[in-house]
Amino acid sequence: MEMISKVAEKAKDIAFFRELAARLQQLPDNDWTEWEWEWLGVMARKSDAYAPSDRERLKLAEIYSYSESFAGYDGLSVVRMVCICHRYHLDFPEEDSEFVVDLHCRQARTVRKRQLRRLVRLCAESGEGTTSAWTYLNAEPA
């Protein structure tokens, strides 16, 4: 939460706010929702006179926190988790199967914060993944 507070504070500067929004929107292998992607684009085009609201600055900081990359979880690398999930991807709901196939096709070595949580969940569902309870303490930064 401390990181979110720091980013939100720095985002009072409209130049920082716009630059961060633009960088996040174009971030490779992001997992932004359609709303987040569009919102980042709108925020990146705000004028110099614009003063972002507290809620906008907090939302930008929250989205920024989702951009963190991870290489593994609880001793399992992303590569290993993708291999495990790919073996079972046809057993997953279509949206999850497509997610796994995409990671497999791009030979993902790292994933973003929300993607890691989803990948860990799918590994657990496969029966071959981690058995530890979900916590970012077990996440291994890239």
mmCIF file of C-alpha atoms in Angstrom:
data_model
loop_
_atom_site.group_PDB
_atom_site.id
_atom_site.type_symbol
_atom_site.label_atom_id
_atom_site.label_comp_id
_atom_site.label_asym_id
_atom_site.label_seq_id
_atom_site.Cartn_x
_atom_site.Cartn_y
_atom_site.Cartn_z
ATOM 1 C CA MET A 1 0.000 0.000 0.000
ATOM 2 C CA GLU A 2 2.963 2.289 0.642
ATOM 3 C CA MET A 3 4.002 2.124 -3.022
ATOM 4 C CA ILE A 4 0.491 3.096 -4.103
ATOM 5 C CA SER A 5 0.561 6.098 -1.762
ATOM 6 C CA LYS A 6 3.926 7.256 -3.123
ATOM 7 C CA VAL A 7 2.817 6.984 -6.758
ATOM 8 C CA ALA A 8 -0.472 8.744 -5.992
ATOM 9 C CA GLU A 9 1.449 11.589 -4.340
ATOM 10 C CA LYS A 10 3.849 11.954 -7.288
ATOM 11 C CA ALA A 11 0.852 11.903 -9.645
ATOM 12 C CA LYS A 12 -0.187 15.341 -8.385
ATOM 13 C CA ASP A 13 2.301 16.547 -11.015
ATOM 14 C CA ILE A 14 0.313 16.437 -14.281
ATOM 15 C CA ALA A 15 3.428 15.752 -16.367
ATOM 16 C CA PHE A 16 4.239 12.678 -14.241
ATOM 17 C CA PHE A 17 0.569 11.649 -14.283
ATOM 18 C CA ARG A 18 0.310 11.827 -18.087
ATOM 19 C CA GLU A 19 3.653 10.142 -18.712
ATOM 20 C CA LEU A 20 2.860 7.251 -16.365
ATOM 21 C CA ALA A 21 -0.599 6.781 -17.886
ATOM 22 C CA ALA A 22 0.898 6.698 -21.399
ATOM 23 C CA ARG A 23 3.666 4.258 -20.395
ATOM 24 C CA LEU A 24 1.218 1.944 -18.660
ATOM 25 C CA GLN A 25 -1.181 1.934 -21.600
ATOM 26 C CA GLN A 26 1.597 0.782 -23.930
ATOM 27 C CA LEU A 27 3.200 -1.687 -21.521
ATOM 28 C CA PRO A 28 3.972 -4.983 -23.312
ATOM 29 C CA ASP A 29 2.103 -8.087 -22.140
ATOM 30 C CA ASN A 30 -0.230 -6.063 -19.952
ATOM 31 C CA ASP A 31 -3.538 -7.438 -18.755
ATOM 32 C CA TRP A 32 -5.523 -4.229 -18.653
ATOM 33 C CA THR A 33 -9.262 -4.444 -18.824
ATOM 34 C CA GLU A 34 -10.835 -2.576 -21.724
ATOM 35 C CA TRP A 35 -11.941 0.128 -19.289
ATOM 36 C CA GLU A 36 -8.419 0.481 -17.792
ATOM 37 C CA TRP A 37 -6.801 0.682 -21.240
ATOM 38 C CA GLU A 38 -9.225 3.357 -22.439
ATOM 39 C CA TRP A 39 -8.984 5.302 -19.171
ATOM 40 C CA LEU A 40 -5.172 5.335 -19.361
ATOM 41 C CA GLY A 41 -5.400 6.761 -22.886
ATOM 42 C CA VAL A 42 -7.769 9.515 -21.794
ATOM 43 C CA MET A 43 -5.560 10.376 -18.808
ATOM 44 C CA ALA A 44 -2.431 10.457 -20.989
ATOM 45 C CA ARG A 45 -4.016 13.204 -23.106
ATOM 46 C CA LYS A 46 -5.028 15.577 -20.284
ATOM 47 C CA SER A 47 -3.951 19.211 -20.660
ATOM 48 C CA ASP A 48 -1.266 20.945 -18.609
ATOM 49 C CA ALA A 49 -4.002 22.809 -16.734
ATOM 50 C CA TYR A 50 -5.709 19.608 -15.619
ATOM 51 C CA ALA A 51 -5.500 18.707 -11.929
ATOM 52 C CA PRO A 52 -6.087 14.976 -11.368
ATOM 53 C CA SER A 53 -8.534 14.192 -8.578
ATOM 54 C CA ASP A 54 -7.514 12.080 -5.590
ATOM 55 C CA ARG A 55 -9.536 9.177 -6.999
ATOM 56 C CA GLU A 56 -7.826 9.452 -10.392
ATOM 57 C CA ARG A 57 -4.396 9.526 -8.810
ATOM 58 C CA LEU A 58 -5.215 6.496 -6.652
ATOM 59 C CA LYS A 59 -6.607 4.603 -9.660
ATOM 60 C CA LEU A 60 -3.432 5.350 -11.633
ATOM 61 C CA ALA A 61 -1.315 4.133 -8.712
ATOM 62 C CA GLU A 62 -3.428 0.974 -8.399
ATOM 63 C CA ILE A 63 -3.035 0.211 -12.112
ATOM 64 C CA TYR A 64 0.686 0.870 -11.757
ATOM 65 C CA SER A 65 0.834 -1.719 -8.962
ATOM 66 C CA TYR A 66 -0.694 -4.279 -11.350
ATOM 67 C CA SER A 67 2.184 -3.732 -13.778
ATOM 68 C CA GLU A 68 4.762 -5.398 -11.520
ATOM 69 C CA SER A 69 6.412 -8.424 -13.163
ATOM 70 C CA PHE A 70 6.969 -11.762 -11.482
ATOM 71 C CA ALA A 71 9.146 -14.700 -12.526
ATOM 72 C CA GLY A 72 7.725 -17.328 -10.202
ATOM 73 C CA TYR A 73 5.732 -18.276 -7.165
ATOM 74 C CA ASP A 74 6.544 -20.467 -4.180
ATOM 75 C CA GLY A 75 9.562 -22.041 -5.894
ATOM 76 C CA LEU A 76 7.847 -22.619 -9.244
ATOM 77 C CA SER A 77 8.983 -20.526 -12.204
ATOM 78 C CA VAL A 78 6.452 -18.946 -14.530
ATOM 79 C CA VAL A 79 7.839 -21.166 -17.282
ATOM 80 C CA ARG A 80 7.125 -24.285 -15.211
ATOM 81 C CA MET A 81 3.644 -23.099 -14.211
ATOM 82 C CA VAL A 82 2.772 -22.350 -17.852
ATOM 83 C CA CYS A 83 3.949 -25.863 -18.862
ATOM 84 C CA ILE A 84 1.825 -27.426 -16.121
ATOM 85 C CA CYS A 85 -1.250 -25.396 -17.056
ATOM 86 C CA HIS A 86 -0.773 -25.927 -20.778
ATOM 87 C CA ARG A 87 -0.938 -29.679 -20.260
ATOM 88 C CA TYR A 88 -4.416 -29.210 -18.734
ATOM 89 C CA HIS A 89 -5.648 -26.148 -20.629
ATOM 90 C CA LEU A 90 -8.505 -28.029 -22.323
ATOM 91 C CA ASP A 91 -9.891 -28.856 -18.879
ATOM 92 C CA PHE A 92 -10.172 -25.157 -17.992
ATOM 93 C CA PRO A 93 -13.007 -22.808 -18.936
ATOM 94 C CA GLU A 94 -12.453 -21.267 -22.386
ATOM 95 C CA GLU A 95 -11.230 -17.889 -21.100
ATOM 96 C CA ASP A 96 -8.657 -19.546 -18.824
ATOM 97 C CA SER A 97 -7.613 -21.938 -21.580
ATOM 98 C CA GLU A 98 -7.002 -19.021 -23.957
ATOM 99 C CA PHE A 99 -4.981 -17.259 -21.244
ATOM 100 C CA VAL A 100 -2.739 -20.311 -20.802
ATOM 101 C CA VAL A 101 -2.334 -20.885 -24.535
ATOM 102 C CA ASP A 102 -1.358 -17.228 -24.996
ATOM 103 C CA LEU A 103 1.296 -17.496 -22.267
ATOM 104 C CA HIS A 104 2.561 -20.741 -23.791
ATOM 105 C CA CYS A 105 2.715 -19.319 -27.344
ATOM 106 C CA ARG A 106 4.650 -16.250 -26.269
ATOM 107 C CA GLN A 107 6.927 -18.405 -24.101
ATOM 108 C CA ALA A 108 6.254 -16.225 -21.065
ATOM 109 C CA ARG A 109 9.083 -16.069 -18.560
ATOM 110 C CA THR A 110 7.391 -13.376 -16.493
ATOM 111 C CA VAL A 111 3.811 -12.316 -15.861
ATOM 112 C CA ARG A 112 2.129 -9.267 -14.363
ATOM 113 C CA LYS A 113 0.639 -9.250 -10.870
ATOM 114 C CA ARG A 114 -2.949 -10.259 -11.743
ATOM 115 C CA GLN A 115 -1.707 -12.781 -14.302
ATOM 116 C CA LEU A 116 0.430 -14.445 -11.623
ATOM 117 C CA ARG A 117 -2.527 -14.839 -9.299
ATOM 118 C CA ARG A 118 -4.550 -16.403 -12.119
ATOM 119 C CA LEU A 119 -1.694 -18.703 -13.155
ATOM 120 C CA VAL A 120 -1.213 -19.901 -9.567
ATOM 121 C CA ARG A 121 -4.949 -20.604 -9.283
ATOM 122 C CA LEU A 122 -4.910 -22.625 -12.510
ATOM 123 C CA CYS A 123 -1.842 -24.574 -11.372
ATOM 124 C CA ALA A 124 -3.629 -25.443 -8.156
ATOM 125 C CA GLU A 125 -6.700 -26.541 -10.133
ATOM 126 C CA SER A 126 -4.505 -28.785 -12.276
ATOM 127 C CA GLY A 127 -3.401 -30.639 -9.153
ATOM 128 C CA GLU A 128 0.286 -30.225 -10.016
ATOM 129 C CA GLY A 129 0.912 -26.708 -8.793
ATOM 130 C CA THR A 130 1.627 -25.072 -5.509
ATOM 131 C CA THR A 131 -0.454 -26.002 -2.514
ATOM 132 C CA SER A 132 0.397 -22.960 -0.420
ATOM 133 C CA ALA A 133 -2.312 -20.410 0.261
ATOM 134 C CA TRP A 134 -2.172 -17.408 -2.073
ATOM 135 C CA THR A 135 -0.067 -14.500 -0.847
ATOM 136 C CA TYR A 136 2.188 -12.036 -2.622
ATOM 137 C CA LEU A 137 4.832 -12.972 -0.048
ATOM 138 C CA ASN A 138 5.384 -16.156 -2.082
ATOM 139 C CA ALA A 139 5.629 -14.231 -5.372
ATOM 140 C CA GLU A 140 9.098 -13.999 -6.883
ATOM 141 C CA PRO A 141 9.746 -10.619 -8.578
ATOM 142 C CA ALA A 142 11.273 -10.632 -12.043
#
